[in-house]
Amino acid sequence: LNDNPSHYKIMLSGSVKSSEINFDPPFLMLMPVPLDVKTETAINIIPQNYLRQSQIQVELPELELEDGDRICPFSVQFPQGQDIVLSSDGTNKELVCHISFRSSRPVSFFGKIFFIDEEENRWSVSSQYKLLQQQRIAFLRYTRIWHFTALIIKL
């Protein structure tokens, strides 16, 4: 038996599931606030198919203002830590992430915040934020349908 290994064939089959991250909610919408006031929301990060612990890092966007200055008005906090942990039942525990925004200058943003695991896999949550100095809402009647229009008045 041991003298002639060519008589043995080994066939292996299986499937590999790639690790992934989902977000709840799948996008980020922050409420408009006055200048230099913080707005914040929480998202659940739902990791799947991680077979070992991994730590999540966050890449926050830097915004360019009209005068060329660059700011990073976003910040994140992970109240229970940012490690993806495998539970005893084989699933990954959800993470909570608090994302906040504060700017002393008027700014609008539509883009992505990236979450990166230790294997350099990148997932993004889209965010939209519009900072207005003052906003008034007007209702205009148009052929029996009420339309809503936001009027922005710069102070």
Short mmCIF file of C-alpha atoms in Angstrom, two decimals:
data_model
loop_
_atom_site.label_atom_id
_atom_site.label_comp_id
_atom_site.label_asym_id
_atom_site.label_seq_id
_atom_site.Cartn_x
_atom_site.Cartn_y
_atom_site.Cartn_z
CA LEU A 1 0.00 0.00 0.00
CA ASN A 2 2.59 2.59 1.04
CA ASP A 3 4.89 1.58 -1.83
CA ASN A 4 2.57 2.70 -4.63
CA PRO A 5 0.68 5.97 -3.90
CA SER A 6 -0.51 6.37 -7.50
CA HIS A 7 -3.43 3.98 -6.84
CA TYR A 8 -5.13 6.51 -4.60
CA LYS A 9 -7.17 9.44 -5.75
CA ILE A 10 -8.34 12.07 -3.33
CA MET A 11 -11.20 14.29 -4.35
CA LEU A 12 -12.10 17.29 -2.25
CA SER A 13 -15.08 19.51 -2.76
CA GLY A 14 -16.53 22.39 -0.86
CA SER A 15 -17.58 25.95 -1.05
CA VAL A 16 -15.99 29.06 0.32
CA LYS A 17 -18.11 31.91 1.52
CA SER A 18 -16.50 35.31 1.37
CA SER A 19 -16.78 37.46 4.42
CA GLU A 20 -19.04 40.46 4.00
CA ILE A 21 -20.51 43.36 5.91
CA ASN A 22 -24.03 44.75 5.63
CA PHE A 23 -25.43 47.89 7.21
CA ASP A 24 -28.75 48.63 8.85
CA PRO A 25 -29.91 51.09 7.66
CA PRO A 26 -28.11 50.65 4.31
CA PHE A 27 -27.53 54.39 3.93
CA LEU A 28 -26.91 57.27 6.28
CA MET A 29 -29.13 60.33 6.44
CA LEU A 30 -28.19 63.03 8.93
CA MET A 31 -30.56 65.80 9.88
CA PRO A 32 -29.68 69.38 8.92
CA VAL A 33 -28.59 71.38 11.95
CA PRO A 34 -27.34 74.93 12.57
CA LEU A 35 -23.65 75.63 12.11
CA ASP A 36 -21.32 74.12 14.71
CA VAL A 37 -24.05 71.87 16.14
CA LYS A 38 -23.49 68.12 16.16
CA THR A 39 -25.90 65.70 14.51
CA GLU A 40 -25.52 61.97 15.11
CA THR A 41 -27.03 58.66 14.12
CA ALA A 42 -26.31 55.00 14.83
CA ILE A 43 -25.96 52.22 12.32
CA ASN A 44 -25.70 48.48 12.88
CA ILE A 45 -22.79 46.76 11.18
CA ILE A 46 -23.74 43.17 10.36
CA PRO A 47 -20.68 41.02 9.62
CA GLN A 48 -21.19 37.63 7.97
CA ASN A 49 -18.94 34.62 7.31
CA TYR A 50 -15.95 35.81 9.35
CA LEU A 51 -14.17 32.72 10.65
CA ARG A 52 -11.81 34.63 12.92
CA GLN A 53 -11.72 37.93 14.73
CA SER A 54 -11.13 41.05 12.67
CA GLN A 55 -11.05 44.71 13.62
CA ILE A 56 -12.96 47.31 11.62
CA GLN A 57 -11.29 50.59 10.65
CA VAL A 58 -13.16 53.55 9.21
CA GLU A 59 -12.08 55.83 6.37
CA LEU A 60 -13.82 59.18 6.72
CA PRO A 61 -14.11 61.60 3.82
CA GLU A 62 -12.30 64.91 3.83
CA LEU A 63 -14.41 67.68 2.31
CA GLU A 64 -13.11 70.60 0.31
CA LEU A 65 -14.81 73.92 0.97
CA GLU A 66 -15.42 76.66 -1.59
CA ASP A 67 -12.30 78.56 -0.49
CA GLY A 68 -10.11 75.44 -0.88
CA ASP A 69 -9.87 74.62 2.83
CA ARG A 70 -10.27 70.93 3.69
CA ILE A 71 -12.20 69.67 6.73
CA CYS A 72 -13.20 66.30 8.14
CA PRO A 73 -16.56 66.98 9.81
CA PHE A 74 -17.41 63.30 10.44
CA SER A 75 -16.43 61.24 13.46
CA VAL A 76 -17.23 57.69 14.52
CA GLN A 77 -17.48 55.80 17.79
CA PHE A 78 -17.96 52.11 18.47
CA PRO A 79 -19.55 51.96 21.97
CA GLN A 80 -18.98 48.19 22.33
CA GLY A 81 -15.70 48.04 20.40
CA GLN A 82 -14.87 47.56 16.74
CA ASP A 83 -13.86 43.89 16.75
CA ILE A 84 -15.79 41.37 14.69
CA VAL A 85 -16.16 38.39 17.00
CA LEU A 86 -17.27 34.84 16.24
CA SER A 87 -20.08 33.75 18.59
CA SER A 88 -20.26 30.28 20.11
CA ASP A 89 -23.03 29.41 17.62
CA GLY A 90 -20.75 30.25 14.65
CA THR A 91 -22.31 33.59 13.74
CA ASN A 92 -20.74 37.01 13.95
CA LYS A 93 -21.98 39.56 16.45
CA GLU A 94 -23.35 42.86 15.18
CA LEU A 95 -21.47 46.06 15.90
CA VAL A 96 -23.01 49.44 16.64
CA CYS A 97 -21.37 52.49 15.13
CA HIS A 98 -22.27 56.08 16.03
CA ILE A 99 -21.54 58.49 13.20
CA SER A 100 -21.61 62.20 13.90
CA PHE A 101 -21.19 65.35 11.86
CA ARG A 102 -20.29 68.88 12.95
CA SER A 103 -19.14 71.81 10.85
CA SER A 104 -18.68 75.50 11.59
CA ARG A 105 -18.91 76.22 7.87
CA PRO A 106 -21.82 75.55 5.46
CA VAL A 107 -21.25 72.31 3.60
CA SER A 108 -23.19 69.71 1.61
CA PHE A 109 -21.98 66.17 1.13
CA PHE A 110 -23.05 63.12 -0.80
CA GLY A 111 -20.54 60.31 -0.74
CA LYS A 112 -19.31 57.20 1.02
CA ILE A 113 -17.84 56.30 4.38
CA PHE A 114 -15.67 53.16 4.12
CA PHE A 115 -15.41 50.37 6.67
CA ILE A 116 -12.28 48.24 6.24
CA ASP A 117 -11.49 44.89 7.87
CA GLU A 118 -8.03 43.46 8.65
CA GLU A 119 -7.91 41.71 5.26
CA GLU A 120 -8.27 45.14 3.56
CA ASN A 121 -11.81 44.35 2.34
CA ARG A 122 -13.74 47.61 1.95
CA TRP A 123 -17.46 48.20 2.40
CA SER A 124 -19.20 51.52 2.20
CA VAL A 125 -22.28 53.17 3.57
CA SER A 126 -23.55 56.10 1.54
CA SER A 127 -24.23 59.29 3.37
CA GLN A 128 -26.00 62.46 2.46
CA TYR A 129 -25.82 65.62 4.46
CA LYS A 130 -26.90 69.11 3.64
CA LEU A 131 -26.05 71.84 6.08
CA LEU A 132 -28.10 74.97 5.66
CA GLN A 133 -27.76 78.19 7.51
CA GLN A 134 -31.53 78.62 7.59
CA GLN A 135 -34.28 76.72 5.86
CA ARG A 136 -37.91 77.70 5.37
CA ILE A 137 -40.49 75.44 3.81
CA ALA A 138 -43.16 76.84 1.51
CA PHE A 139 -46.16 75.04 0.06
CA LEU A 140 -47.21 76.09 -3.42
CA ARG A 141 -50.55 75.16 -4.92
CA TYR A 142 -50.27 73.88 -8.46
CA THR A 143 -53.23 72.34 -10.31
CA ARG A 144 -54.87 70.91 -7.21
CA ILE A 145 -51.64 69.22 -6.09
CA TRP A 146 -49.68 70.63 -3.18
CA HIS A 147 -45.94 70.69 -3.86
CA PHE A 148 -43.34 71.35 -1.27
CA THR A 149 -40.37 73.61 -1.95
CA ALA A 150 -37.49 74.38 0.38
CA LEU A 151 -36.33 77.99 0.26
CA ILE A 152 -32.81 78.54 1.47
CA ILE A 153 -31.97 81.95 2.83
CA LYS A 154 -28.34 82.74 3.48
CA LEU A 155 -27.81 84.80 6.64
#
